[in-house]
Amino acid sequence: MTESFGIDIGGSGIKGARVDIDRGELLTERFRIPTPRPAVPDAMMDVAAEILAKGDWTEGRVGCAFPAVVQHGVVRTAANVDESWIGVGGGELLTERTGLPTLMMNDADAAGIAEMRFGAGRDFVHDGVVLILTFGTGIGSALFVDGHLYPNTEFGHLELDGHDAESRAAARLREDKQLSWDEWIARVDRYLNHIEDLLWPDLIIFGGGISKKSDKFLPKLTLRTPIVPAELRNNAGIVGAAIAAVEGMP
Ligand code: BGC
């Protein structure tokens, strides 16, 4: 068994667990601590270190899924975290605190790695174009071509009807703007129709916490592309980051 530790940093919570990366399964409970406000590097890495301590992880690799563009380990954008993250080598920062080798990567890319290997994308792992979208605080995207990841696609920020798509169709808008299911579904449908016209994927995987309610909305979408719910749900980011920490980026 190959073990590693995955941490999923989100706008509202920081979660982590030990992972058996050969089976894609968590080996401990999922430790969760609310994301500190303001969401600045030092405070957030303190929380990440606390999660490692809760999981008793004192040796071995750590993978961190982060909700922004992370180019070669350096955070480049900050849509849903504090702007002081821009330019920070997030993995190095956690390594300074813990001494553990840490890889930081985009959260949707991490979720995509897990879905391709152990979830809804497993039949396309060598062949085909798969787009994984995660709907939560923002909209994350991961694009796989014949099993290879094209990192840091930011399709959540496509312009749609003059708006940033994420500001129209992210899952949190249902609460923030008190949208009815039908109103939100119409926006998601508009967004997905646009994206399938641009990318022509073979499969779209619908991820994020809301995917557990997928029977409420997937049947109502009017797409030509097959679309399926993510299977690893809330664990995808943790599992994918843990895999990448050991194997590098696919
Ligand atoms: C960020 C992406 C991230 C997504 C989901 C977006 O606002 O730009 O990098 O993957 O949110 O967290």
XYZ file of N, CA and C and ligand atoms in Angstrom:
762
model
N 0.838 -1.198 0.000
C 0.000 0.000 0.000
C 0.879 1.256 0.000
N 0.540 2.205 -0.868
C 1.261 3.478 -0.867
C 0.396 4.521 -0.190
N 0.965 5.133 0.847
C 0.210 6.105 1.623
C 0.734 7.509 1.367
N -0.155 8.448 1.395
C 0.251 9.839 1.313
C -0.836 10.661 1.995
N -0.626 11.960 2.145
C -1.612 12.786 2.852
C -2.139 13.847 1.902
N -3.452 13.940 1.792
C -4.067 14.947 0.918
C -4.774 16.014 1.727
N -4.603 17.268 1.308
C -5.293 18.390 1.956
C -6.039 19.146 0.870
N -7.293 19.460 1.141
C -8.098 20.217 0.184
C -8.444 21.559 0.812
N -7.878 22.598 0.251
C -8.086 23.940 0.797
C -9.246 24.581 0.055
N -10.257 24.963 0.786
C -11.421 25.572 0.137
C -11.732 26.922 0.740
N -12.678 27.620 0.127
C -13.073 28.944 0.596
C -13.667 28.895 1.998
N -14.338 27.780 2.347
C -14.947 27.759 3.677
C -14.271 26.784 4.641
N -13.657 25.733 4.126
C -13.018 24.788 5.032
C -11.724 24.224 4.475
N -10.847 23.800 5.372
C -9.615 23.109 4.975
C -9.743 21.690 5.512
N -9.662 20.716 4.581
C -9.934 19.328 4.939
C -8.738 18.467 4.575
N -8.521 17.405 5.304
C -7.403 16.540 4.940
C -7.544 15.164 5.547
N -6.838 14.201 4.952
C -6.857 12.829 5.460
C -5.659 12.069 4.879
N -5.322 10.993 5.543
C -4.372 10.047 4.953
C -5.077 9.295 3.844
N -4.333 8.978 2.797
C -4.957 8.333 1.638
C -4.147 7.103 1.223
N -4.864 6.026 0.921
C -4.256 4.876 0.254
C -4.366 5.179 -1.239
N -3.255 5.574 -1.846
C -3.363 6.045 -3.233
C -3.460 4.894 -4.237
N -3.239 3.672 -3.796
C -3.434 2.540 -4.717
C -4.924 2.225 -4.881
N -5.705 2.567 -3.868
C -7.148 2.273 -3.936
C -8.007 3.521 -3.986
N -7.378 4.675 -3.786
C -8.144 5.921 -3.797
C -9.063 6.048 -2.594
N -8.635 5.483 -1.467
C -9.508 5.510 -0.289
C -8.861 6.247 0.879
N -9.698 6.893 1.675
C -9.183 7.566 2.874
C -8.885 6.518 3.943
N -7.777 6.738 4.639
C -7.383 5.791 5.687
C -7.700 6.315 7.083
N -8.107 7.584 7.133
C -8.496 8.178 8.412
C -9.797 8.929 8.186
N -10.325 9.490 9.265
C -11.456 10.393 9.065
C -10.968 11.610 8.283
N -11.926 12.388 7.796
C -11.596 13.620 7.092
C -11.558 14.737 8.128
N -10.344 15.234 8.436
C -10.245 16.297 9.434
C -10.610 17.611 8.752
N -11.396 18.434 9.418
C -11.826 19.690 8.796
C -11.738 20.833 9.792
N -11.172 21.942 9.339
C -11.111 23.157 10.159
C -11.577 24.298 9.254
N -12.412 25.213 9.772
C -12.862 26.317 8.915
C -11.684 27.150 8.403
N -11.797 27.634 7.191
C -10.755 28.470 6.598
C -10.685 29.784 7.377
N -9.480 30.163 7.849
C -9.403 31.409 8.618
C -9.729 32.632 7.759
N -10.213 33.655 8.391
C -10.490 34.932 7.708
C -9.607 36.003 8.320
N -8.935 36.876 7.604
C -8.787 36.784 6.162
C -8.004 35.534 5.769
N -8.258 35.044 4.524
C -7.655 33.802 4.061
C -6.231 34.069 3.541
N -5.347 34.398 4.499
C -3.958 34.763 4.145
C -3.032 33.551 4.300
N -1.877 33.571 3.607
C -1.009 32.391 3.585
C -0.626 31.864 4.967
N -0.117 32.717 5.861
C 0.384 32.194 7.137
C -0.703 31.506 7.939
N -1.848 32.164 8.055
C -2.945 31.600 8.853
C -3.434 30.295 8.227
N -3.493 30.252 6.909
C -4.017 29.033 6.263
C -3.033 27.879 6.379
N -1.753 28.182 6.285
C -0.773 27.093 6.419
C -0.674 26.608 7.865
N -0.969 27.507 8.831
C -1.051 27.047 10.230
C -2.148 25.993 10.349
N -3.275 26.262 9.698
C -4.397 25.308 9.761
C -4.021 24.007 9.047
N -3.352 24.124 7.898
C -2.947 22.904 7.177
C -2.019 22.068 8.069
N -1.097 22.742 8.772
C -0.174 22.015 9.660
C -0.949 21.352 10.801
N -1.989 22.028 11.283
C -2.813 21.462 12.357
C -3.526 20.191 11.868
N -3.962 20.220 10.625
C -4.647 19.038 10.074
C -3.665 17.869 9.943
N -2.437 18.167 9.524
C -1.424 17.106 9.455
C -1.185 16.525 10.846
N -1.161 17.396 11.853
C -0.942 16.917 13.226
C -2.113 16.037 13.671
N -3.333 16.449 13.332
C -4.512 15.634 13.697
C -4.419 14.247 13.068
N -3.876 14.185 11.839
C -3.756 12.899 11.152
C -2.469 12.179 11.527
N -1.707 12.770 12.461
C -0.482 12.154 12.946
C 0.494 11.903 11.796
N 0.547 12.830 10.856
C 1.367 12.649 9.650
C 2.691 13.395 9.855
N 3.730 12.651 10.186
C 4.994 13.310 10.520
C 6.086 12.960 9.527
N 5.781 12.077 8.603
C 6.764 11.633 7.622
C 6.023 11.339 6.338
N 6.614 11.652 5.205
C 5.969 11.285 3.946
C 5.393 12.503 3.245
N 4.974 12.262 2.020
C 4.577 13.368 1.155
C 3.180 13.904 1.446
N 3.029 15.184 1.082
C 1.748 15.861 1.270
C 1.349 16.512 -0.052
N 0.091 16.338 -0.434
C -0.449 17.031 -1.606
C -1.511 18.003 -1.148
N -1.452 19.226 -1.694
C -2.396 20.271 -1.287
C -3.164 20.766 -2.500
N -4.478 20.626 -2.469
C -5.317 21.166 -3.535
C -5.710 22.585 -3.136
N -5.545 23.534 -4.047
C -5.704 24.948 -3.702
C -6.652 25.625 -4.704
N -7.538 26.518 -4.222
C -8.589 27.031 -5.123
C -8.160 28.198 -6.017
N -7.061 28.010 -6.745
C -6.559 29.083 -7.618
C -5.587 28.457 -8.622
N -5.137 29.259 -9.569
C -4.095 28.788 -10.487
C -2.810 28.579 -9.684
N -2.218 27.406 -9.834
C -0.936 27.118 -9.174
C 0.001 26.628 -10.268
N 0.878 27.531 -10.706
C 1.735 27.211 -11.843
C 3.114 26.821 -11.319
N 3.500 25.593 -11.590
C 4.778 25.073 -11.079
C 4.948 25.404 -9.594
N 3.900 25.191 -8.826
C 3.986 25.357 -7.369
C 3.721 26.764 -6.863
N 3.624 27.734 -7.782
C 3.438 29.124 -7.340
C 1.993 29.563 -7.595
N 1.374 30.125 -6.579
C -0.011 30.590 -6.700
C -0.032 31.847 -7.577
N -0.917 31.831 -8.581
C -0.927 32.928 -9.560
C -2.187 33.774 -9.548
N -3.263 33.254 -8.977
C -4.510 34.021 -8.948
C -5.107 33.881 -7.543
N -6.155 34.659 -7.276
C -6.760 34.580 -5.942
C -8.232 34.980 -6.011
N -9.020 34.207 -6.758
C -10.439 34.576 -6.893
C -11.185 34.430 -5.561
N -10.872 33.379 -4.804
C -11.639 33.143 -3.572
C -10.779 33.044 -2.308
N -9.522 33.516 -2.398
C -8.662 33.611 -1.207
C -8.046 35.007 -1.199
N -7.306 35.336 -0.132
C -6.726 36.680 -0.041
C -5.680 36.912 -1.137
N -5.647 38.131 -1.633
C -4.732 38.454 -2.743
C -3.259 38.294 -2.389
N -2.959 38.303 -1.083
C -1.552 38.163 -0.690
C -1.002 36.779 -1.040
N -1.867 35.866 -1.512
C -1.389 34.551 -1.965
C -0.618 34.654 -3.287
N -0.911 35.678 -4.069
C -0.321 35.724 -5.417
C 1.200 35.805 -5.333
N 1.857 34.891 -6.009
C 3.323 34.833 -6.017
C 3.908 33.919 -4.947
N 3.055 33.363 -4.080
C 3.553 32.519 -2.983
C 3.742 31.074 -3.455
N 4.862 30.478 -3.103
C 5.086 29.045 -3.328
C 4.430 28.312 -2.170
N 3.193 27.877 -2.368
C 2.395 27.366 -1.249
C 2.966 26.094 -0.643
N 3.448 25.183 -1.501
C 4.009 23.937 -0.992
C 5.241 24.206 -0.132
N 6.073 25.136 -0.620
C 7.295 25.464 0.144
C 6.958 26.042 1.519
N 5.903 26.844 1.518
C 5.503 27.472 2.782
C 5.116 26.414 3.816
N 4.388 25.390 3.352
C 3.989 24.337 4.287
C 5.206 23.478 4.668
N 6.114 23.284 3.708
C 7.326 22.518 4.017
C 8.161 23.230 5.089
N 8.242 24.571 5.005
C 8.996 25.324 6.029
C 8.431 25.055 7.415
N 7.100 24.937 7.511
C 6.466 24.721 8.812
C 6.607 23.292 9.303
N 6.554 22.336 8.357
C 6.375 20.938 8.784
C 7.581 20.051 8.458
N 8.452 20.506 7.551
C 9.560 19.674 7.103
C 9.126 18.596 6.113
N 7.829 18.576 5.755
C 7.348 17.508 4.874
C 7.333 17.977 3.415
N 7.806 17.129 2.484
C 7.770 17.508 1.070
C 6.323 17.699 0.608
N 6.015 18.874 0.088
C 4.615 19.211 -0.222
C 4.467 19.737 -1.642
N 3.491 19.203 -2.336
C 3.159 19.696 -3.676
C 1.828 20.435 -3.588
N 1.790 21.650 -4.133
C 0.507 22.361 -4.184
C 0.049 22.455 -5.631
N -1.233 22.285 -5.825
C -1.791 22.304 -7.186
C -3.209 22.844 -7.171
N -3.743 23.127 -8.325
C -5.128 23.609 -8.426
C -6.121 22.548 -7.918
N -7.160 23.003 -7.238
C -8.101 22.056 -6.617
C -8.897 21.222 -7.632
N -9.323 21.851 -8.730
C -10.100 21.084 -9.711
C -9.199 20.079 -10.433
N -7.962 20.463 -10.677
C -7.016 19.508 -11.278
C -6.842 18.299 -10.355
N -6.742 18.569 -9.063
C -6.597 17.463 -8.105
C -7.837 16.562 -8.136
N -9.009 17.178 -8.096
C -10.250 16.387 -8.134
C -10.309 15.573 -9.423
N -9.860 16.184 -10.516
C -9.872 15.503 -11.809
C -8.979 14.273 -11.806
N -7.815 14.378 -11.205
C -6.894 13.234 -11.156
C -7.577 12.051 -10.466
N -8.262 12.349 -9.371
C -8.929 11.273 -8.622
C -10.089 10.687 -9.426
N -10.878 11.542 -10.067
C -12.025 11.028 -10.844
C -11.556 10.204 -12.043
N -10.453 10.608 -12.667
C -9.959 9.861 -13.827
C -9.482 8.477 -13.409
N -8.870 8.401 -12.244
C -8.323 7.105 -11.859
C -9.333 6.199 -11.168
N -10.100 6.786 -10.252
C -10.965 5.939 -9.417
C -12.449 6.235 -9.571
N -12.805 7.234 -10.339
C -14.204 7.648 -10.384
C -14.796 7.606 -11.775
N -15.581 8.622 -12.073
C -16.425 8.626 -13.271
C -15.637 8.677 -14.581
N -14.340 9.005 -14.524
C -13.558 9.115 -15.764
C -12.727 7.882 -16.062
N -12.892 6.840 -15.252
C -11.927 5.726 -15.354
C -11.907 5.049 -16.729
N -13.019 5.091 -17.471
C -13.018 4.442 -18.793
C -12.299 5.277 -19.851
N -11.950 6.504 -19.507
C -11.332 7.396 -20.490
C -9.872 7.669 -20.143
N -9.319 6.820 -19.300
C -8.013 7.165 -18.744
C -6.902 7.140 -19.802
N -7.119 6.390 -20.885
C -6.091 6.383 -21.937
C -6.556 7.045 -23.223
N -7.824 7.362 -23.317
C -8.354 7.737 -24.612
C -9.536 8.696 -24.430
N -9.479 9.815 -25.117
C -10.631 10.710 -25.106
C -10.390 11.994 -24.333
N -11.328 12.924 -24.517
C -11.240 14.239 -23.869
C -12.301 14.304 -22.774
N -11.854 14.507 -21.543
C -12.769 14.571 -20.406
C -12.624 15.926 -19.724
N -13.763 16.550 -19.483
C -13.765 17.813 -18.757
C -14.434 17.588 -17.409
N -13.691 17.887 -16.336
C -14.266 17.802 -14.994
C -14.538 19.224 -14.533
N -15.764 19.468 -14.077
C -16.111 20.797 -13.562
C -16.545 20.636 -12.114
N -16.061 21.511 -11.239
C -16.471 21.440 -9.842
C -17.261 22.692 -9.501
N -18.466 22.488 -9.019
C -19.348 23.614 -8.678
C -19.388 23.755 -7.161
N -18.900 24.894 -6.675
C -18.904 25.145 -5.228
C -18.928 26.643 -5.022
N -17.953 27.133 -4.232
C -17.813 28.583 -4.060
C -17.546 29.223 -5.415
N -16.704 28.564 -6.208
C -16.434 29.004 -7.575
C -16.771 27.878 -8.540
N -16.283 27.990 -9.772
C -16.366 26.852 -10.697
C -14.930 26.505 -11.088
N -14.528 25.281 -10.787
C -13.191 24.826 -11.150
C -13.275 23.928 -12.370
N -12.169 23.823 -13.122
C -12.182 22.947 -14.293
C -10.873 22.174 -14.401
N -10.974 20.966 -14.947
C -9.783 20.164 -15.237
C -10.014 19.459 -16.561
N -9.043 19.538 -17.445
C -9.195 18.976 -18.790
C -8.159 17.874 -19.002
N -8.657 16.700 -19.360
C -7.771 15.555 -19.607
C -7.898 15.117 -21.063
N -6.748 14.974 -21.720
C -6.726 14.504 -23.104
C -5.928 13.202 -23.111
N -6.587 12.108 -23.437
C -5.961 10.783 -23.395
C -5.228 10.548 -22.064
N -5.827 10.975 -20.996
C -5.265 10.748 -19.665
C -4.256 11.783 -19.213
N -3.890 12.701 -20.132
C -2.931 13.742 -19.731
C -3.686 14.989 -19.304
N -3.252 15.551 -18.207
C -3.895 16.763 -17.694
C -3.310 17.997 -18.365
N -4.189 18.868 -18.846
C -3.755 20.202 -19.268
C -4.006 21.083 -18.043
N -2.944 21.446 -17.290
C -3.174 22.035 -15.967
C -3.686 23.476 -16.020
N -4.375 23.851 -14.935
C -4.771 25.255 -14.725
C -5.707 25.831 -15.779
N -6.549 24.989 -16.369
C -7.596 25.599 -17.189
C -8.511 26.336 -16.215
N -9.017 27.456 -16.623
C -9.846 28.277 -15.728
C -11.176 28.537 -16.422
N -11.849 27.453 -16.804
C -13.077 27.627 -17.575
C -14.232 28.173 -16.737
N -14.058 28.220 -15.435
C -15.063 28.867 -14.592
C -15.112 30.365 -14.833
N -14.057 30.898 -15.427
C -14.006 32.340 -15.647
C -14.252 32.713 -17.104
N -14.840 31.799 -17.874
C -15.268 32.186 -19.223
C -16.278 33.322 -19.107
N -16.284 34.169 -20.106
C -17.300 35.217 -20.080
C -18.603 34.657 -20.645
N -19.666 34.881 -19.918
C -20.966 34.362 -20.344
C -21.986 35.493 -20.219
N -22.593 35.867 -21.314
C -23.572 36.966 -21.332
C -23.038 38.209 -20.613
N -21.761 38.497 -20.845
C -21.179 39.705 -20.248
C -20.758 39.557 -18.795
N -20.839 38.332 -18.253
C -20.437 38.126 -16.852
C -19.369 37.053 -16.766
N -18.637 37.074 -15.649
C -17.756 35.966 -15.310
C -18.685 34.758 -15.036
N -18.488 33.655 -15.771
C -19.431 32.527 -15.665
C -19.612 32.077 -14.219
N -18.520 32.055 -13.465
C -18.595 31.595 -12.076
C -19.542 32.470 -11.241
N -19.592 33.748 -11.578
C -20.468 34.641 -10.805
C -21.940 34.437 -11.193
N -22.214 33.645 -12.221
C -23.591 33.370 -12.647
C -24.044 31.966 -12.248
N -23.090 31.017 -12.228
C -23.531 29.618 -12.166
C -22.890 28.781 -11.055
N -22.016 29.379 -10.221
C -21.418 28.583 -9.135
C -22.530 28.092 -8.200
N -22.283 26.985 -7.511
C -23.322 26.386 -6.669
C -23.740 27.332 -5.538
N -22.796 28.099 -5.026
C -23.119 28.948 -3.869
C -24.154 30.027 -4.212
N -24.319 30.313 -5.511
C -25.265 31.362 -5.888
C -26.696 30.989 -5.554
N -26.955 29.674 -5.476
C -28.309 29.265 -5.127
C -28.675 29.849 -3.769
N -27.697 29.871 -2.855
C -27.971 30.453 -1.542
C -27.772 31.966 -1.549
N -26.610 32.404 -2.081
C -26.300 33.841 -2.039
C -27.386 34.672 -2.706
N -27.849 34.207 -3.848
C -28.845 34.993 -4.604
C -30.239 34.388 -4.483
N -30.351 33.392 -3.595
C -31.630 32.713 -3.385
C -32.298 32.303 -4.699
N -31.505 31.680 -5.562
C -32.060 31.207 -6.835
C -32.844 29.924 -6.581
N -33.933 29.744 -7.310
C -34.639 28.465 -7.244
C -33.792 27.441 -7.993
N -34.087 26.154 -7.785
C -33.348 25.132 -8.539
C -33.465 25.416 -10.029
N -34.673 25.697 -10.509
C -34.855 25.876 -11.954
C -34.060 27.068 -12.487
N -34.001 28.141 -11.707
C -33.223 29.308 -12.160
C -31.735 28.952 -12.249
N -31.269 28.259 -11.223
C -29.842 27.894 -11.219
C -29.539 26.900 -12.351
N -30.409 25.923 -12.525
C -30.201 24.916 -13.574
C -30.156 25.594 -14.948
N -31.012 26.577 -15.171
C -31.011 27.269 -16.468
C -29.654 27.940 -16.710
N -29.092 28.513 -15.668
C -27.785 29.171 -15.813
C -26.683 28.148 -16.073
N -26.738 27.041 -15.343
C -25.735 25.987 -15.532
C -25.845 25.419 -16.947
N -27.063 25.247 -17.410
C -27.288 24.687 -18.744
C -26.717 25.622 -19.811
N -26.951 26.903 -19.631
C -26.448 27.899 -20.590
C -24.909 27.831 -20.621
N -24.332 27.765 -19.432
C -22.867 27.703 -19.311
C -22.310 26.436 -19.972
N -22.942 25.298 -19.671
C -22.411 24.033 -20.208
C -22.601 23.935 -21.721
N -23.690 24.498 -22.233
C -23.876 24.509 -23.686
C -22.758 25.300 -24.353
N -22.408 26.411 -23.726
C -21.335 27.251 -24.272
C -20.008 26.476 -24.268
N -19.728 25.845 -23.168
C -18.432 25.183 -23.019
C -18.334 23.951 -23.940
N -19.446 23.236 -24.121
C -19.351 22.062 -25.009
C -19.152 22.506 -26.463
N -19.667 23.701 -26.806
C -19.443 24.207 -28.163
C -17.988 24.620 -28.391
N -17.314 24.983 -27.314
C -15.912 25.398 -27.448
C -14.954 24.217 -27.410
N -15.268 23.213 -26.598
C -14.276 22.148 -26.335
C -14.619 20.794 -26.947
N -15.875 20.534 -27.208
C -16.297 19.228 -27.735
C -15.664 18.050 -26.965
N -15.873 18.023 -25.649
C -15.326 16.876 -24.895
C -16.135 15.609 -25.169
N -15.548 14.444 -24.847
C -16.275 13.177 -24.959
C -17.152 12.938 -23.740
N -16.742 13.536 -22.613
C -17.478 13.324 -21.361
C -17.295 14.555 -20.480
N -18.380 14.944 -19.806
C -18.269 15.981 -18.770
C -18.596 15.322 -17.431
N -17.742 15.553 -16.451
C -17.995 15.049 -15.095
C -18.380 16.249 -14.224
N -19.543 16.142 -13.605
C -20.071 17.242 -12.803
C -19.690 17.016 -11.340
N -18.805 17.846 -10.808
C -18.303 17.629 -9.455
C -18.649 18.765 -8.512
N -18.114 18.661 -7.301
C -18.445 19.624 -6.250
C -19.493 19.013 -5.340
N -19.642 19.565 -4.148
C -20.567 19.022 -3.151
C -21.973 18.820 -3.713
N -22.372 19.741 -4.586
C -23.749 19.702 -5.105
C -23.987 18.479 -6.008
N -22.906 17.822 -6.429
C -23.086 16.681 -7.337
C -23.856 15.547 -6.656
N -23.913 15.578 -5.320
C -24.683 14.502 -4.673
C -26.191 14.674 -4.896
N -26.571 15.865 -5.355
C -28.004 16.070 -5.675
C -28.220 16.025 -7.182
N -27.324 15.348 -7.895
C -27.326 15.467 -9.360
C -28.627 14.977 -10.004
N -29.354 14.072 -9.331
C -30.601 13.621 -9.974
C -31.625 14.754 -10.063
N -31.425 15.826 -9.292
C -32.296 16.993 -9.365
C -32.056 17.821 -10.625
N -30.820 17.779 -11.147
C -30.552 18.704 -12.259
C -29.944 18.080 -13.511
N -29.148 17.015 -13.392
C -28.533 16.484 -14.625
C -29.579 16.104 -15.679
N -30.713 15.471 -15.308
C -31.686 15.102 -16.349
C -32.301 16.314 -17.053
N -32.193 17.490 -16.441
C -32.829 18.680 -17.041
C -31.900 19.419 -18.004
N -30.638 19.004 -18.073
C -29.691 19.731 -18.925
C -29.890 19.327 -20.383
N -29.622 20.268 -21.272
C -29.881 20.022 -22.703
C -28.570 19.935 -23.477
N -27.731 18.987 -23.110
C -26.405 18.898 -23.729
C -26.342 17.756 -24.725
N -25.418 17.871 -25.679
C -25.175 16.726 -26.558
C -24.114 15.807 -25.942
N -23.272 16.380 -25.072
C -22.182 15.616 -24.464
C -22.709 14.784 -23.293
N -22.289 13.525 -23.178
C -22.674 12.763 -21.985
C -22.148 13.468 -20.725
N -22.995 13.557 -19.716
C -22.581 14.218 -18.467
C -22.955 13.322 -17.292
N -22.003 13.101 -16.396
C -22.232 12.184 -15.266
C -21.758 12.864 -13.975
N -22.345 12.469 -12.839
C -21.877 13.061 -11.579
C -20.507 12.510 -11.186
N -19.738 13.325 -10.486
C -18.471 12.845 -9.933
C -18.787 11.742 -8.931
N -17.861 10.830 -8.754
C -18.127 9.702 -7.854
C -17.436 9.843 -6.502
N -16.308 10.563 -6.491
C -15.585 10.647 -5.220
C -16.070 11.792 -4.342
N -17.000 12.586 -4.908
C -17.639 13.645 -4.122
C -16.616 14.491 -3.390
N -16.864 14.650 -2.084
C -16.029 15.565 -1.304
C -14.600 15.104 -1.094
N -14.305 13.865 -1.455
C -12.952 13.373 -1.226
C -12.048 13.525 -2.431
N -12.592 13.947 -3.568
C -11.804 13.934 -4.803
C -10.542 14.796 -4.691
N -10.668 15.994 -4.142
C -9.511 16.888 -4.041
C -8.419 16.290 -3.166
N -8.845 15.707 -2.056
C -7.882 15.103 -1.110
C -7.157 13.935 -1.785
N -7.937 13.065 -2.432
C -7.341 11.867 -3.047
C -6.425 12.259 -4.211
N -6.890 13.181 -5.064
C -6.086 13.581 -6.221
C -4.784 14.264 -5.814
N -4.858 15.120 -4.812
C -3.641 15.814 -4.360
C -2.662 14.802 -3.760
N -3.205 13.821 -3.042
C -2.335 12.800 -2.434
C -1.647 11.976 -3.529
N -2.361 11.678 -4.612
C -1.755 10.922 -5.725
C -0.645 11.757 -6.368
N -0.952 13.027 -6.672
C 0.033 13.873 -7.352
C 1.276 14.101 -6.501
N 1.092 14.124 -5.180
C 2.246 14.331 -4.295
C 3.265 13.218 -4.475
N 2.788 12.018 -4.768
C 3.690 10.873 -4.918
C 4.141 10.695 -6.375
N 3.183 10.861 -7.291
C 3.480 10.511 -8.696
C 3.828 11.707 -9.559
N 3.636 12.909 -9.080
C 3.781 14.103 -9.907
C 2.523 14.296 -10.729
N 2.503 15.322 -11.581
C 1.298 15.640 -12.354
C 1.181 14.708 -13.555
N -0.038 14.231 -13.861
C -0.184 13.299 -14.994
C -0.044 13.999 -16.350
C -10.563 29.555 -9.339
C -10.073 28.207 -9.781
C -10.593 27.135 -8.840
C -12.096 27.227 -8.711
C -12.673 26.230 -7.730
C -12.071 29.533 -9.218
O -12.530 30.772 -8.783
O -10.187 30.558 -10.261
O -8.666 28.188 -9.824
O -10.229 25.869 -9.314
O -12.476 28.527 -8.294
O -12.172 26.412 -6.452
